[in-house]
Coordinates of C-alpha atoms in Angstrom, one line a residue:
Chain I
X1300 CA 125.2 63.3 38.4
X1301 CA 123.6 60.0 38.5
X1302 CA 126.8 57.8 38.6
X1303 CA 125.2 54.4 39.3
X1304 CA 126.2 51.7 36.8
X1305 CA 124.6 49.0 38.4
X1306 CA 121.4 48.7 40.5
X1307 CA 120.8 45.1 41.9
X1308 CA 117.2 44.7 43.7
X1309 CA 116.2 41.8 45.6
X1310 CA 118.0 39.5 43.6
X1311 CA 117.1 35.6 44.4
X1312 CA 118.2 32.7 42.6
X1313 CA 116.7 29.3 43.8
X1314 CA 117.9 26.2 42.1
X1315 CA 115.5 23.0 42.3
X1316 CA 112.5 25.3 43.1
X1317 CA 110.0 22.0 43.1
X1318 CA 112.0 19.9 45.3
X1319 CA 114.3 21.1 48.0
X1320 CA 114.8 24.7 47.2
X1321 CA 118.4 25.8 47.5
X1322 CA 119.0 29.6 47.4
X1323 CA 122.2 30.4 45.6
X1324 CA 121.3 34.4 45.9
X1325 CA 118.9 35.5 48.7
X1326 CA 117.5 39.0 48.0
X1327 CA 120.9 40.7 47.8
X1328 CA 120.7 44.4 46.8
X1329 CA 123.8 45.9 45.3
X1330 CA 124.5 49.6 44.0
X1331 CA 127.4 49.8 42.1
X1332 CA 128.7 53.7 40.9
X1333 CA 131.2 54.2 38.4
X1334 CA 135.0 53.8 38.9
X1335 CA 134.4 51.2 41.6
X1336 CA 137.4 48.6 42.3
X1337 CA 134.7 46.0 44.4
X1338 CA 135.7 42.6 45.3
X1339 CA 132.8 40.1 45.7
X1340 CA 134.2 37.5 48.4
X1341 CA 133.0 34.7 50.3
X1342 CA 133.5 30.8 50.8
X1343 CA 132.6 28.4 48.1
X1344 CA 129.0 28.0 47.3
X1345 CA 128.3 31.5 49.0
X1346 CA 126.8 32.6 45.3
X1347 CA 129.9 34.9 44.3
X1348 CA 129.7 33.5 40.8
X1349 CA 125.8 32.9 40.6
X1350 CA 125.8 36.8 41.6
X1351 CA 128.4 37.7 38.9
X1352 CA 126.5 35.8 36.3
X1353 CA 123.2 38.1 37.2
X1354 CA 125.0 41.4 37.0
X1355 CA 126.5 40.1 33.8
X1356 CA 123.2 39.1 32.1
X1357 CA 124.2 35.6 32.0
X1358 CA 122.0 33.7 34.4
X1359 CA 118.1 35.0 35.1
X1360 CA 117.3 35.5 39.0
X1361 CA 114.2 34.0 40.1
X1362 CA 113.0 37.4 42.1
X1363 CA 114.2 40.7 41.8
X1364 CA 116.1 42.5 38.5
X1365 CA 119.5 43.9 37.6
X1366 CA 119.5 47.4 36.1
X1367 CA 122.3 48.7 34.5
X1368 CA 122.6 52.7 32.9
X1369 CA 118.8 52.2 33.0
X1370 CA 118.4 49.3 31.3
X1371 CA 116.8 46.6 32.9
X1372 CA 118.7 43.5 31.8
X1373 CA 116.5 40.9 33.4
X1374 CA 113.9 41.5 30.5
X1375 CA 115.9 41.2 27.7
X1376 CA 115.9 38.2 26.1
X1377 CA 117.8 36.6 23.2
X1378 CA 120.1 38.4 20.6
X1379 CA 119.1 41.9 22.5
X1380 CA 120.8 40.4 25.5
X1381 CA 123.6 39.4 23.7
X1382 CA 123.8 42.9 22.1
X1383 CA 123.6 44.5 25.6
X1384 CA 126.3 42.4 26.6
X1385 CA 128.8 43.1 24.0
X1386 CA 128.5 46.6 24.1
X1387 CA 128.2 47.4 27.8
X1388 CA 129.9 44.7 29.7
X1389 CA 133.5 43.1 29.7
X1390 CA 134.1 39.6 31.0
X1391 CA 137.1 38.4 32.3
X1392 CA 136.8 34.6 33.3
X1393 CA 138.9 32.4 35.3
X1394 CA 140.6 30.5 32.6
X1395 CA 140.5 29.4 29.0
X1396 CA 139.8 32.9 28.1
X1397 CA 140.6 33.5 25.0
X1398 CA 139.9 31.7 21.5
X1399 CA 142.8 29.3 21.5
X1400 CA 143.2 29.7 17.2
X1401 CA 143.3 33.3 17.4
X1402 CA 146.3 35.6 18.0
X1403 CA 146.5 37.9 20.7
X1404 CA 145.9 40.4 18.2
X1405 CA 143.0 38.8 16.8
X1406 CA 141.5 37.8 20.2
X1407 CA 141.3 41.8 20.8
X1408 CA 140.0 42.6 17.5
X1409 CA 137.4 39.7 17.3
X1410 CA 135.0 41.2 19.7
X1411 CA 134.8 44.7 18.0
X1412 CA 134.6 42.8 14.6
X1413 CA 131.3 41.3 16.7
X1414 CA 130.3 45.2 17.0
X1415 CA 131.2 45.7 13.4
X1416 CA 133.3 48.7 14.1
X1417 CA 135.7 49.8 11.0
X1418 CA 139.1 47.9 10.4
X1419 CA 140.9 51.1 11.0
X1420 CA 139.2 51.7 14.6
X1421 CA 139.6 48.0 15.5
X1422 CA 143.5 48.3 14.8
X1423 CA 144.4 51.6 16.3
X1424 CA 142.3 50.3 19.6
X1425 CA 144.0 47.0 19.5
X1426 CA 147.2 48.0 19.1
X1427 CA 146.3 50.7 22.3
X1428 CA 145.2 47.9 24.3
X1429 CA 148.3 45.7 23.7
X1430 CA 150.3 48.8 24.6
X1431 CA 148.3 49.2 27.7
X1432 CA 148.3 45.6 29.3
X1433 CA 152.6 45.5 28.2
X1434 CA 152.2 43.0 25.8
X1435 CA 152.5 44.8 22.2
X1436 CA 155.5 42.5 21.2
X1437 CA 153.0 39.4 22.0
X1438 CA 150.6 40.7 19.4
X1439 CA 151.1 37.7 16.9
X1440 CA 151.1 35.1 19.8
X1441 CA 148.7 32.6 19.9
X1442 CA 147.5 31.7 23.7
X1443 CA 149.2 28.3 23.7
X1444 CA 152.3 30.6 23.4
X1445 CA 151.5 33.1 26.2
X1446 CA 152.0 32.4 29.9
X1447 CA 148.6 32.5 31.7
X1448 CA 149.6 36.0 33.4
X1449 CA 150.1 37.0 29.8
X1450 CA 146.9 35.5 28.4
X1451 CA 144.7 37.2 31.4
X1452 CA 146.3 39.9 30.5
X1453 CA 145.1 39.6 26.7
X1454 CA 141.7 38.7 28.4
X1455 CA 141.8 42.1 30.0
X1456 CA 142.5 44.0 26.7
X1457 CA 139.6 41.5 25.3
X1458 CA 137.1 43.0 27.5
X1459 CA 138.1 46.7 27.6
X1460 CA 138.2 46.4 23.7
X1461 CA 134.1 47.5 23.0
X1462 CA 134.6 50.3 25.9
X1463 CA 132.0 48.3 28.1
X1464 CA 130.6 50.1 31.2
X1465 CA 132.2 48.1 33.8
X1466 CA 134.5 44.2 33.9
X1467 CA 133.2 41.7 35.5
X1468 CA 136.3 39.5 36.3
X1469 CA 135.6 35.8 37.9
X1470 CA 138.1 34.6 40.3
X1471 CA 140.5 36.4 37.5
X1472 CA 144.1 35.3 39.6
X1473 CA 142.9 32.0 40.5
X1474 CA 145.6 30.3 38.4
X1475 CA 148.0 32.9 38.4
X1476 CA 151.6 32.8 40.1
X1477 CA 152.0 36.2 42.6
X1478 CA 154.1 37.6 40.3
X1479 CA 151.8 37.2 37.4
X1480 CA 148.8 38.1 39.7
X1481 CA 150.2 41.3 40.7
X1482 CA 151.0 42.4 37.3
X1483 CA 147.3 41.9 36.3
X1484 CA 145.8 43.7 39.2
X1485 CA 148.4 46.5 38.9
X1486 CA 147.1 47.0 35.2
X1487 CA 143.5 46.5 36.5
X1488 CA 143.9 48.9 39.0
X1489 CA 145.7 51.7 36.7
X1490 CA 142.5 51.4 34.3
X1491 CA 140.9 51.8 37.0
X1492 CA 142.2 55.2 38.5
X1493 CA 143.1 56.6 35.0
X1494 CA 140.0 55.6 32.9
X1495 CA 137.3 55.5 35.7
X1496 CA 136.9 51.5 34.7
X1497 CA 134.8 50.0 36.9
X1498 CA 135.5 46.7 38.1
X1499 CA 133.8 43.9 40.0
X1500 CA 135.6 40.7 41.1
X1501 CA 134.7 37.4 42.8
X1502 CA 137.6 36.0 44.1
X1503 CA 138.9 33.9 47.1
X1504 CA 142.3 35.7 46.6
X1505 CA 143.3 37.9 49.5
X1506 CA 146.0 39.4 46.9
X1507 CA 143.0 40.9 45.2
X1508 CA 140.5 41.9 48.7
X1509 CA 143.8 43.7 49.8
X1510 CA 143.3 45.6 46.4
X1511 CA 139.9 46.4 46.0
X1512 CA 138.2 49.9 47.6
X1513 CA 135.2 47.6 48.3
X1514 CA 134.9 44.3 49.4
X1515 CA 131.2 42.8 49.8
X1516 CA 131.0 39.3 51.7
X1517 CA 128.7 36.6 50.5
X1518 CA 127.6 33.6 52.4
X1519 CA 124.9 31.5 51.9
X1520 CA 123.5 33.8 49.2
X1521 CA 123.7 37.0 51.6
X1522 CA 125.6 40.1 51.7
X1523 CA 127.0 39.6 55.2
X1524 CA 129.2 42.6 55.1
X1525 CA 130.0 45.7 52.3
X1526 CA 133.0 47.5 53.3
X1527 CA 135.0 50.3 52.0
X1528 CA 138.6 49.7 53.1
X1529 CA 141.5 52.3 52.8
X1530 CA 141.8 53.8 49.3
X1531 CA 143.8 51.9 47.1
X1532 CA 147.4 52.9 47.6
X1533 CA 149.2 49.9 45.7
X1534 CA 150.6 50.3 42.4
X1535 CA 153.1 48.1 42.2
X1536 CA 152.5 44.2 43.7
Chain V
X1275 CA 138.3 37.3 10.3
X1276 CA 135.4 34.7 10.8
X1277 CA 136.8 32.6 7.5
X1278 CA 140.0 33.0 9.2
X1279 CA 138.8 31.4 12.7
X1280 CA 136.8 28.8 10.5
X1281 CA 139.7 27.7 8.8
X1282 CA 142.3 27.6 12.1
X1283 CA 139.1 25.5 13.9
X1284 CA 139.4 23.1 11.3
X1285 CA 143.1 22.4 11.7
X1286 CA 142.5 22.3 15.8
X1287 CA 142.6 18.4 15.5
X1288 CA 144.6 17.9 12.2
X1289 CA 144.3 14.1 12.3
X1290 CA 140.5 14.1 12.7
X1291 CA 139.8 16.6 10.2
X1292 CA 142.2 14.6 7.6
X1293 CA 140.1 11.4 8.5
X1294 CA 136.7 13.0 8.1
X1295 CA 137.9 14.7 4.9
X1296 CA 139.4 11.7 3.7
X1297 CA 136.5 9.8 4.1
X1298 CA 134.5 12.0 2.2
X1299 CA 137.0 12.0 -0.6
X1300 CA 136.8 8.2 -0.6
X1301 CA 133.1 8.4 -0.8
X1302 CA 132.9 11.1 -3.5
X1303 CA 135.6 9.2 -5.5
X1304 CA 133.8 5.7 -5.2
X1305 CA 130.6 7.3 -5.9
X1306 CA 131.8 9.0 -9.0
X1307 CA 133.9 6.0 -10.2
X1308 CA 130.8 3.7 -9.5
X1309 CA 128.5 6.0 -11.7
X1310 CA 130.9 6.7 -14.5
X1311 CA 131.1 3.1 -14.9
X1312 CA 127.3 2.3 -14.4
X1313 CA 126.7 5.0 -17.2
X1314 CA 129.5 3.9 -19.2
X1315 CA 128.5 0.3 -19.5
X1316 CA 124.9 1.0 -20.2
X1317 CA 125.8 3.9 -22.9
X1318 CA 127.9 0.9 -24.0
X1319 CA 125.1 -1.5 -24.0
X1320 CA 122.6 0.6 -25.4
X1321 CA 125.4 1.5 -28.0
X1322 CA 126.0 -2.1 -29.1
X1323 CA 122.5 -3.8 -29.1
X1324 CA 120.3 -0.6 -29.8
X1325 CA 121.7 1.9 -31.9
X1326 CA 123.9 -0.9 -33.7
X1327 CA 121.1 -2.8 -35.3
X1328 CA 117.6 -2.0 -33.3
X1329 CA 117.9 1.9 -33.5
X1330 CA 115.9 3.9 -30.8
X1331 CA 112.6 3.2 -32.1
X1332 CA 110.9 0.8 -34.6
X1333 CA 107.7 0.7 -36.6
X1334 CA 106.1 -2.6 -37.3
X1335 CA 102.6 -3.3 -38.4
X1336 CA 99.9 -3.7 -35.5
X1337 CA 100.8 -7.1 -33.9
X1338 CA 104.2 -7.9 -35.7
X1339 CA 106.4 -8.0 -32.5
X1340 CA 104.3 -10.6 -30.8
X1341 CA 104.2 -12.9 -34.0
X1342 CA 107.4 -12.0 -36.1
X1343 CA 106.5 -13.4 -39.2
X1344 CA 106.5 -12.2 -42.7
X1345 CA 102.4 -12.3 -42.9
X1346 CA 102.9 -9.3 -40.3
X1347 CA 104.8 -7.2 -42.7
X1348 CA 103.0 -4.0 -44.2
X1349 CA 103.2 -2.3 -47.1
X1350 CA 106.4 0.1 -47.8
X1351 CA 105.5 3.4 -49.9
X1352 CA 106.5 6.9 -50.2
X1353 CA 103.8 8.4 -48.3
X1354 CA 104.9 6.4 -45.4
X1355 CA 108.4 7.8 -45.3
X1356 CA 106.8 11.4 -45.8
X1357 CA 104.7 10.9 -42.3
X1358 CA 108.0 9.9 -40.6
X1359 CA 110.6 12.0 -42.2
X1360 CA 109.3 15.3 -41.5
X1361 CA 110.7 15.4 -37.7
X1362 CA 113.5 17.2 -37.4
X1363 CA 114.5 15.2 -34.2
X1364 CA 114.5 11.8 -36.7
X1365 CA 118.0 11.3 -37.4
X1366 CA 117.3 8.7 -40.1
X1367 CA 114.7 5.9 -41.0
X1368 CA 115.8 2.3 -42.5
X1369 CA 113.1 0.3 -44.0
X1370 CA 114.0 -3.6 -43.2
X1371 CA 112.3 -6.9 -44.0
X1372 CA 113.7 -9.4 -41.3
X1373 CA 112.6 -13.3 -41.0
X1374 CA 114.5 -16.2 -39.8
X1375 CA 115.9 -19.2 -41.8
X1376 CA 118.4 -21.4 -42.4
X1377 CA 122.3 -20.7 -43.7
X1378 CA 124.2 -23.5 -44.9
X1379 CA 127.6 -23.9 -46.3
X1380 CA 128.6 -27.4 -47.1
X1381 CA 127.4 -29.9 -44.2
X1382 CA 126.8 -27.1 -41.7
X1383 CA 123.6 -25.4 -41.5
X1384 CA 123.0 -22.7 -38.9
X1385 CA 120.1 -20.7 -38.1
X1386 CA 120.1 -17.2 -38.5
X1387 CA 117.9 -13.7 -39.0
X1388 CA 118.0 -12.6 -42.5
X1389 CA 117.6 -8.7 -42.5
X1390 CA 117.0 -7.1 -45.7
X1391 CA 118.3 -3.3 -45.6
X1392 CA 118.5 -0.5 -47.9
X1393 CA 122.1 -0.2 -47.8
X1394 CA 122.5 3.4 -47.9
X1395 CA 120.1 4.4 -45.1
X1396 CA 121.5 1.2 -43.2
X1397 CA 125.1 2.6 -43.1
X1398 CA 123.4 6.3 -42.0
X1399 CA 121.6 4.6 -39.1
X1400 CA 124.1 2.3 -37.6
X1401 CA 127.0 2.8 -39.5
X1402 CA 127.0 -0.9 -41.1
X1403 CA 130.1 -0.4 -43.3
X1404 CA 132.4 1.0 -40.3
X1405 CA 131.8 -2.6 -38.9
X1406 CA 133.3 -4.5 -42.0
X1407 CA 136.5 -6.7 -41.2
X1408 CA 136.7 -8.3 -44.0
X1409 CA 135.5 -7.6 -47.7
X1410 CA 133.7 -5.1 -48.7
X1411 CA 130.3 -3.2 -47.9
X1412 CA 127.4 -3.9 -50.2
X1413 CA 125.3 -1.8 -52.5
X1414 CA 121.7 -1.8 -53.5
X1415 CA 120.3 -4.4 -55.9
X1416 CA 123.8 -6.2 -55.3
X1417 CA 123.3 -10.1 -54.8
X1418 CA 125.8 -10.7 -52.2
X1419 CA 125.7 -10.5 -48.4
X1420 CA 127.4 -9.4 -45.4
X1421 CA 127.5 -12.1 -42.5
X1422 CA 128.2 -11.4 -39.3
X1423 CA 131.9 -12.6 -38.0
X1424 CA 130.3 -15.0 -35.4
X1425 CA 127.8 -16.8 -37.9
X1426 CA 130.4 -16.8 -40.4
X1427 CA 133.1 -18.2 -38.1
X1428 CA 130.5 -20.9 -37.3
X1429 CA 129.9 -21.6 -40.7
X1430 CA 133.8 -21.7 -41.7
X1431 CA 133.2 -18.8 -44.2
X1432 CA 135.3 -16.2 -45.9
X1433 CA 134.8 -13.3 -48.2
X1434 CA 133.7 -14.2 -52.0
X1435 CA 132.7 -17.7 -50.4
X1436 CA 128.8 -18.5 -51.4
X1437 CA 126.0 -19.4 -48.8
X1438 CA 122.8 -21.1 -49.2
X1439 CA 119.9 -19.7 -47.5
X1440 CA 116.4 -21.4 -47.5
X1441 CA 113.3 -20.5 -45.5
X1442 CA 109.9 -19.6 -45.7
X1443 CA 109.0 -16.3 -47.6
X1444 CA 105.8 -14.3 -47.9
X1445 CA 102.3 -16.1 -47.9
X1446 CA 104.4 -19.5 -46.9
X1447 CA 106.0 -19.1 -50.3
X1448 CA 109.1 -21.3 -50.6
X1449 CA 112.6 -19.3 -50.1
X1450 CA 115.9 -20.6 -51.6
X1451 CA 118.7 -19.0 -53.1
X1452 CA 122.6 -18.8 -52.6
X1453 CA 124.5 -15.8 -52.5
X1454 CA 128.1 -15.0 -52.8
X1455 CA 129.9 -13.0 -49.2
X1456 CA 130.2 -9.6 -49.8
X1457 CA 132.0 -8.8 -46.3
X1458 CA 132.2 -9.6 -42.7
X1459 CA 131.0 -7.4 -40.3
X1460 CA 131.6 -7.3 -36.4
X1461 CA 129.1 -6.3 -33.7
X1462 CA 129.8 -6.1 -30.0
X1463 CA 127.0 -7.9 -28.8
X1464 CA 127.4 -11.4 -29.3
X1465 CA 123.9 -11.8 -30.1
X1466 CA 124.2 -10.0 -33.0
X1467 CA 127.2 -11.1 -33.9
X1468 CA 126.5 -14.6 -34.1
X1469 CA 123.4 -14.4 -35.7
X1470 CA 123.0 -11.8 -38.6
X1471 CA 122.9 -11.9 -42.3
X1472 CA 122.3 -8.8 -44.5
X1473 CA 121.1 -8.6 -47.9
X1474 CA 120.0 -5.3 -50.0
X1475 CA 116.5 -4.7 -49.3
X1476 CA 115.6 -5.3 -52.9
X1477 CA 117.2 -8.7 -52.9
X1478 CA 115.8 -9.8 -50.0
X1479 CA 112.0 -8.9 -50.8
X1480 CA 112.3 -10.6 -54.2
X1481 CA 114.3 -13.7 -52.3
X1482 CA 110.7 -13.7 -49.7
X1483 CA 108.4 -12.9 -52.6
X1484 CA 107.8 -9.8 -50.7
X1485 CA 107.9 -7.1 -53.0
X1486 CA 107.4 -3.6 -51.2
X1487 CA 107.0 -5.4 -48.1
X1488 CA 108.9 -4.5 -44.9
X1489 CA 108.6 -5.8 -41.6
X1490 CA 110.2 -3.1 -39.7
X1491 CA 111.2 0.6 -40.1
X1492 CA 114.1 1.2 -37.8
X1493 CA 114.1 5.2 -36.3
X1494 CA 117.4 6.9 -35.5
X1495 CA 117.4 9.6 -33.5
X1496 CA 119.6 12.5 -32.5
X1497 CA 118.9 12.8 -28.6
X1498 CA 118.3 9.5 -27.3
X1499 CA 116.7 11.9 -23.9
X1500 CA 114.1 12.9 -26.5
X1501 CA 113.3 9.4 -27.3
X1502 CA 109.7 9.4 -25.0
X1503 CA 108.4 12.5 -26.8
X1504 CA 109.3 11.3 -30.4
X1505 CA 107.7 7.9 -29.9
X1506 CA 104.4 9.7 -28.9
X1507 CA 104.6 11.8 -32.3
X1508 CA 105.0 8.7 -34.0
X1509 CA 102.2 7.1 -32.4
X1510 CA 99.7 9.9 -33.4
X1511 CA 101.4 10.0 -37.1
X1512 CA 101.1 6.7 -37.6
X1513 CA 97.7 5.7 -36.6
X1514 CA 96.4 2.3 -35.3
X1515 CA 97.5 0.1 -37.8
X1516 CA 101.0 0.7 -36.7
X1517 CA 103.1 -0.3 -33.4
X1518 CA 105.6 2.4 -32.6
X1519 CA 107.9 0.7 -30.1
X1520 CA 111.1 2.1 -28.1
X1521 CA 113.8 0.3 -27.4
X1522 CA 113.2 -1.0 -24.0
X1523 CA 110.0 -2.4 -24.9
X1524 CA 111.8 -4.0 -27.8
X1525 CA 114.0 -5.5 -25.6
X1526 CA 112.7 -5.2 -21.8
X1527 CA 115.2 -7.7 -20.5
X1528 CA 118.1 -5.2 -20.8
X1529 CA 115.7 -2.6 -19.9
X1530 CA 115.0 -4.3 -17.0
X1531 CA 118.8 -5.2 -16.3
X1532 CA 119.6 -1.4 -16.4
X1533 CA 116.8 -0.8 -14.2
X1534 CA 117.5 -3.6 -11.8
X1535 CA 121.3 -2.5 -11.9
X1536 CA 120.3 1.1 -11.7
X1537 CA 118.6 0.3 -8.1
X1538 CA 121.1 -1.4 -6.8
X1539 CA 123.6 1.4 -7.6
X1540 CA 121.5 3.6 -5.3
X1541 CA 121.2 1.4 -2.7
X1542 CA 124.9 1.0 -2.5
X1543 CA 125.8 4.5 -3.0
X1544 CA 122.7 5.1 0.0
X1545 CA 124.6 2.8 2.1
X1546 CA 128.1 4.8 1.4
X1547 CA 126.8 8.0 1.6
X1548 CA 125.0 6.5 5.1
X1549 CA 128.5 5.5 6.3
X1550 CA 130.0 9.0 5.6
X1551 CA 126.9 10.9 6.9
X1552 CA 127.7 9.2 10.7
X1553 CA 131.5 9.4 9.8
X1554 CA 131.1 13.2 9.2
X1555 CA 128.2 13.6 12.0
X1556 CA 130.6 11.9 14.6
X1557 CA 133.0 14.6 13.8
X1558 CA 130.8 17.2 14.4
X1559 CA 130.1 15.9 17.7
X1560 CA 133.2 15.7 19.0
X1561 CA 133.8 18.9 18.1
X1562 CA 131.1 20.5 19.5
X1563 CA 131.2 18.3 22.8
X1564 CA 135.3 19.6 22.8
X1565 CA 134.5 23.0 22.4
X1566 CA 131.8 23.3 25.2
X1567 CA 133.1 25.7 27.1
X1568 CA 134.5 28.1 24.4
X1569 CA 130.9 28.2 23.1
X1570 CA 129.5 29.2 26.2
X1571 CA 132.7 32.0 26.5
X1572 CA 131.8 33.6 23.0
X1573 CA 128.0 33.6 23.6
X1574 CA 128.7 35.3 26.9
X1575 CA 131.1 37.9 25.6
X1576 CA 128.4 38.8 22.8
X1577 CA 128.8 36.3 20.0
X1578 CA 125.5 35.7 18.6
X1579 CA 124.4 32.1 18.4
X1580 CA 123.3 32.4 15.3
X1581 CA 126.8 33.9 14.2
X1582 CA 128.2 30.9 16.0
X1583 CA 126.4 28.4 14.6
X1584 CA 127.1 29.7 10.8
X1585 CA 130.6 29.4 11.6
X1586 CA 130.1 25.7 12.7
X1587 CA 128.0 25.1 9.8
X1588 CA 131.1 26.5 7.5
X1589 CA 133.2 24.3 9.3
X1590 CA 130.9 21.5 8.5
X1591 CA 130.9 22.4 4.9
X1592 CA 134.6 23.3 4.4
X1593 CA 135.6 20.0 5.8
X1594 CA 133.2 18.5 3.0
X1595 CA 134.1 20.6 0.2
X1596 CA 137.9 20.2 0.5
X1597 CA 137.1 15.9 1.0
X1598 CA 134.6 16.6 -2.1
X1599 CA 137.3 18.6 -4.3
X1600 CA 140.1 16.2 -3.4
X1601 CA 137.8 13.5 -4.1
X1602 CA 136.9 15.1 -7.9
X1603 CA 140.5 15.7 -8.5
X1604 CA 141.3 11.8 -8.2
X1605 CA 138.7 10.5 -9.8
X1606 CA 139.0 13.0 -13.1
X1607 CA 142.2 10.9 -14.2
X1608 CA 140.4 7.3 -13.5
X1609 CA 137.4 8.0 -15.1
X1610 CA 139.2 10.1 -18.0
X1611 CA 141.5 6.5 -18.1
X1612 CA 139.0 4.0 -18.2
X1613 CA 137.0 6.0 -20.8
X1614 CA 139.9 5.5 -23.3
X1615 CA 140.7 2.1 -22.0
X1616 CA 138.0 0.2 -20.8
X1617 CA 137.9 -2.6 -18.6
X1618 CA 137.7 -5.8 -20.6
X1619 CA 136.4 -8.8 -18.3
X1620 CA 137.1 -12.4 -19.5
X1621 CA 136.2 -15.8 -17.7
X1622 CA 133.1 -17.0 -16.6
X1623 CA 131.8 -13.1 -15.7
X1624 CA 132.6 -12.2 -19.2
X1625 CA 130.5 -15.6 -20.1
X1626 CA 127.8 -14.4 -18.1
X1627 CA 127.3 -11.0 -19.5
X1628 CA 127.8 -12.5 -23.1
X1629 CA 124.8 -14.7 -22.7
X1630 CA 122.7 -11.2 -21.9
X1631 CA 123.9 -10.2 -25.0
X1632 CA 126.6 -7.7 -23.6
X1633 CA 129.6 -6.9 -24.6
X1634 CA 131.8 -7.5 -21.6
X1635 CA 133.6 -4.0 -21.8
X1636 CA 133.4 -1.6 -19.1
X1637 CA 133.9 1.6 -20.5
X1638 CA 133.5 4.9 -17.7
X1639 CA 131.3 7.2 -19.1
X1640 CA 133.0 11.0 -19.1
X1641 CA 129.9 13.1 -17.7
X1642 CA 130.2 16.3 -16.1
X1643 CA 126.6 16.0 -14.3
X1644 CA 128.1 12.8 -12.5
X1645 CA 130.7 15.1 -10.9
X1646 CA 128.1 17.6 -10.0
X1647 CA 125.6 15.4 -8.9
X1648 CA 127.9 13.0 -7.0
X1649 CA 129.5 16.4 -5.0
X1650 CA 126.0 18.0 -4.6
X1651 CA 124.9 14.9 -2.5
X1652 CA 127.9 14.7 -0.4
X1653 CA 127.4 18.7 0.3
X1654 CA 123.7 18.5 0.7
X1655 CA 124.9 15.8 3.4
X1656 CA 127.1 17.9 5.0
X1657 CA 124.7 20.7 5.3
X1658 CA 121.9 18.8 6.8
X1659 CA 124.8 17.5 9.5
X1660 CA 125.9 20.9 9.8
X1661 CA 122.2 21.8 10.9
X1662 CA 123.0 20.0 14.3
X1663 CA 125.6 22.2 15.6
X1664 CA 123.1 24.9 14.3
X1665 CA 120.4 23.5 16.6
X1666 CA 123.0 22.5 19.6
X1667 CA 124.3 26.2 19.8
X1668 CA 120.8 27.2 20.2
X1669 CA 120.5 25.5 23.1
X1670 CA 123.5 26.5 24.9
X1671 CA 123.4 28.0 27.8
X1672 CA 126.8 29.8 28.6
X1673 CA 126.7 29.7 32.3
X1674 CA 126.2 25.8 32.1
X1675 CA 128.3 25.6 29.1
X1676 CA 131.5 27.2 31.2
X1677 CA 130.9 24.9 34.1
X1678 CA 133.2 22.2 34.3

């Protein structure tokens, strides 16, 4: 059985091609299988976010391609690409993740509304997800009324709502205190363990790196190491 | 939920939304009030000067209007009336013989216009009887005059006093007679109020030695909007021996004034709308700039650009619609009030209006088309401005939008 979720081949991203070329990514090959809990680390400017953007179909490579479950997303354009992202990729950004005028519940439901799912299904899933991230009692709160950690948990729930193939999380703990970061990582680890949800993080945060089962290190747009540390044993922060 | 999101987005920056909405409200209010006054004033003017005396259309002998003398009168018989009365759009036809002459009382003599008219038909067309402020209306063949209030004042005449008229009749015949004053009539238009004198048609024809002769047929119509079509019909029916003129041709000064005033209104409202357009555009520009990151995030998670653009367009339309509704609600009582209680202008401004033959009265017209037109114009402006975020969203690159 083929468990490949992402197959990135020869990913290269060059900025200022016509003047002095800057390689944000340089011939990156990456293979992600279902259920991975992978951290991409590296110093600032090493290409972590660029790689994540390409895996998420937000940015186009100068060379190479990204294949997700057999679909070459590099060839998708416009609404087809947006639809693909909606139905296959979950995103958790560093901050300002949620729509500020919608409640936690509405933020999660919103993405399923974009998928045109029936109301009953949406409501059931929202409840499940809020329970999953431990925020059922905060369902009616707007982002401004939630702490940073709670907002990120809602963002994770929203990313899970459309039942994606994998979740890309760009520095999800960067703005969180250690307790909130630990709680968030616990939730993601649990989802990974119990639901086989694939997570790919770009991070500087050692707490995330410590919990990852695969750590890819980027430097100057190249993968300099790709290791699989000891299996995840933490369940608490 | 999109509707909910749109609505809540409006109130993210409550103060800015309220300022934008207020500016739209003010524009709609001002535009409606201005146009209602403009229409009210012009309707009143047309009523005063046109339907109160001239009729919407007049038929004369060819050349009469350029040389308004009795020798340019025409013979009036039933066949002529038959030609005109078949048209269902015509409300009434009043035969008249008109000439300028002198009116004298004691040592005072004033120039005036004598109008010989059929009392019944005149009343049907212009409601002359209702304008009687003293005395009573005259009847056919009665040897008595009705005199306009202003002229009566200048001649210091009252009801039952005698007035002496003298002038030139048909083909240079001498015309002189004295008549009792049966009634005094008031006209809104100072020009008419200071110069008109009525005699029953047959008396006037006899006085002027012009039996069965007329200088004009004043034609009243049911719907002023049909005036050009009716004029064309009459032109073809009457033939080349007659001239058929509408009130705009009879009184080009007034028609030009209305046209010029209409143009200045359009310029003024144009400036008003331009200011409002920039106001709304400023808000939209700020709104799109502030929410750049959010737009990028929404597109990244799977919201189609067209859906996002539509949402922003609805936000623009909604903010404008609220302003328009408020503007309509505020303007309604004002327009109704000034319809019932017109502004009366006094002083030098009033004199200036009166010199043009206007009654210095500013009523507002209650006309649903004004409310609809002004609201639609503002909404169309908002729609056009709302296309900007639609275009802006289409150019968003989510990665760049989410870069801080």
